[in-house]
Amino acid sequence: MSITSASPAPPAGNPSLPKPDIETTIHSSDPISKVVVDTARKHTFYTNERGMRFNLVALHRMNMHYLRKRLIDEAATIFKNGVMDDENSKTLTLLMRDYCTAVRDRECMRDLAYRDWNNNPFHLKAEREMERGLLEHLGAQGIEPEQEILGDDAGFAPKLPGGPWDYPSAQRSRKERYALTVLGSLIIIVPMVIMSYVPGQTASIATVVSCTMFFAVATAYFSPTKPPLELMIATAAYAAVLVVFVGASVPGAS
């Protein structure tokens, strides 16, 4: 008597559901367009009246654009196939992690550029001997610098520091910091001066109310990312400072 082992039956499935046509995206050989590369090159390696420049931030911009394209390609594959599997999830997770890291690096580049533009480590200049050697190494490989671009006409990435087109924004940010510092001093000094030279408890209370309202609106306007609770605490602290001054300066107020 021979025992014949039957092969296991295939799992039952719903015949009405079409079998997905799984396609793979070859990321390693999927380049970004030559137009993007040529535009990035104009912002990366250029020359002006002071000599050659190499902008590492522009190079970073091109890489961010490539990461965005890979994310879009992966999403297109998932949407076209109508399914998402573990491989898609792993790919998206890795790409998104790289992209988030690139965004954080961009913020670091922005902070360093605003802090000290002349010594920006992401902006290589031919005036510095060691950096000039690196730029001449590019020339030795047949890569010549482009002419300086005075406007940000790339259009494929957010404006970033590190190139000539962003120098005015760095200057503007520095002026804004100074202006906000002066404003922060005035919102404390001005009401105290008013309450010192305009006698009367009614005038002091009116000054406190109007200045507190101005502080609350200005804080909400200049801090759009702060949660409402933090804005409320800051406004309450400012009002408390003025109330203490009223109690100390107005006779009988306390």
Short mmCIF file of N, CA and C in Angstrom, two decimals, residues 20-21 25 68 78 83 89 94 113 116 119 127 129 134 152 169 172 186 190-191 208 210-211 214 219 222 241:
data_model
loop_
_atom_site.label_atom_id
_atom_site.label_comp_id
_atom_site.label_asym_id
_atom_site.label_seq_id
_atom_site.Cartn_x
_atom_site.Cartn_y
_atom_site.Cartn_z
N PRO A 20 -2.61 42.17 -8.67
CA PRO A 20 -1.89 43.43 -8.92
C PRO A 20 -0.65 43.21 -9.76
N ASP A 21 -0.43 44.17 -10.64
CA ASP A 21 0.76 44.13 -11.49
C ASP A 21 1.87 44.88 -10.78
N THR A 25 10.53 50.32 -9.07
CA THR A 25 11.17 51.54 -9.52
C THR A 25 12.66 51.43 -9.28
N ARG A 68 13.21 64.38 -3.20
CA ARG A 68 11.78 64.60 -3.45
C ARG A 68 11.31 63.78 -4.66
N ILE A 78 3.27 53.00 -5.96
CA ILE A 78 2.24 52.47 -5.05
C ILE A 78 0.85 52.78 -5.59
N VAL A 83 -1.54 48.84 -4.39
CA VAL A 83 -1.21 48.14 -3.15
C VAL A 83 0.07 48.73 -2.58
N SER A 89 6.97 50.21 2.09
CA SER A 89 7.04 50.92 3.36
C SER A 89 8.48 51.19 3.78
N LEU A 94 12.90 55.02 4.59
CA LEU A 94 14.30 55.43 4.40
C LEU A 94 14.40 56.75 3.65
N ALA A 113 24.89 80.60 8.19
CA ALA A 113 25.03 81.70 7.23
C ALA A 113 24.60 83.01 7.85
N ASP A 116 27.36 84.19 10.70
CA ASP A 116 28.64 84.74 10.24
C ASP A 116 28.76 84.49 8.75
N ASN A 119 32.41 84.02 7.13
CA ASN A 119 33.10 82.75 7.42
C ASN A 119 32.17 81.55 7.25
N GLU A 127 39.61 83.20 -2.48
CA GLU A 127 40.57 84.02 -1.72
C GLU A 127 41.30 83.22 -0.65
N GLU A 129 43.37 80.10 0.59
CA GLU A 129 44.34 79.28 -0.13
C GLU A 129 43.90 77.83 -0.26
N LEU A 134 40.96 73.51 -3.89
CA LEU A 134 39.83 72.65 -4.22
C LEU A 134 39.13 73.11 -5.49
N ASP A 152 17.54 84.48 -7.91
CA ASP A 152 17.25 83.07 -7.69
C ASP A 152 16.19 82.63 -8.71
N SER A 169 18.85 88.40 1.90
CA SER A 169 17.96 87.85 2.92
C SER A 169 18.70 87.64 4.23
N ARG A 172 18.84 91.01 5.71
CA ARG A 172 17.53 91.39 6.18
C ARG A 172 17.20 90.69 7.50
N LEU A 186 11.61 98.52 24.04
CA LEU A 186 10.66 99.64 24.08
C LEU A 186 9.34 99.26 24.72
N VAL A 190 8.75 102.12 27.38
CA VAL A 190 7.77 103.15 27.05
C VAL A 190 6.63 103.22 28.05
N PRO A 191 5.95 102.11 28.39
CA PRO A 191 4.87 102.23 29.38
C PRO A 191 5.36 102.71 30.75
N VAL A 208 -1.42 100.23 30.95
CA VAL A 208 -1.19 98.79 31.09
C VAL A 208 -2.06 98.00 30.12
N SER A 210 -3.57 99.00 27.25
CA SER A 210 -3.22 99.21 25.84
C SER A 210 -1.89 98.55 25.48
N CYS A 211 -0.90 98.67 26.35
CA CYS A 211 0.41 98.06 26.06
C CYS A 211 0.33 96.54 26.09
N PHE A 214 -1.20 95.45 22.84
CA PHE A 214 -0.22 95.58 21.76
C PHE A 214 0.80 94.45 21.84
N THR A 219 3.19 89.66 19.67
CA THR A 219 3.76 88.34 19.94
C THR A 219 3.12 87.27 19.06
N PHE A 222 4.51 87.81 15.38
CA PHE A 222 5.91 87.46 15.12
C PHE A 222 6.27 86.05 15.55
N VAL A 241 4.47 92.34 34.98
CA VAL A 241 5.56 93.31 35.16
C VAL A 241 5.01 94.72 35.22
#
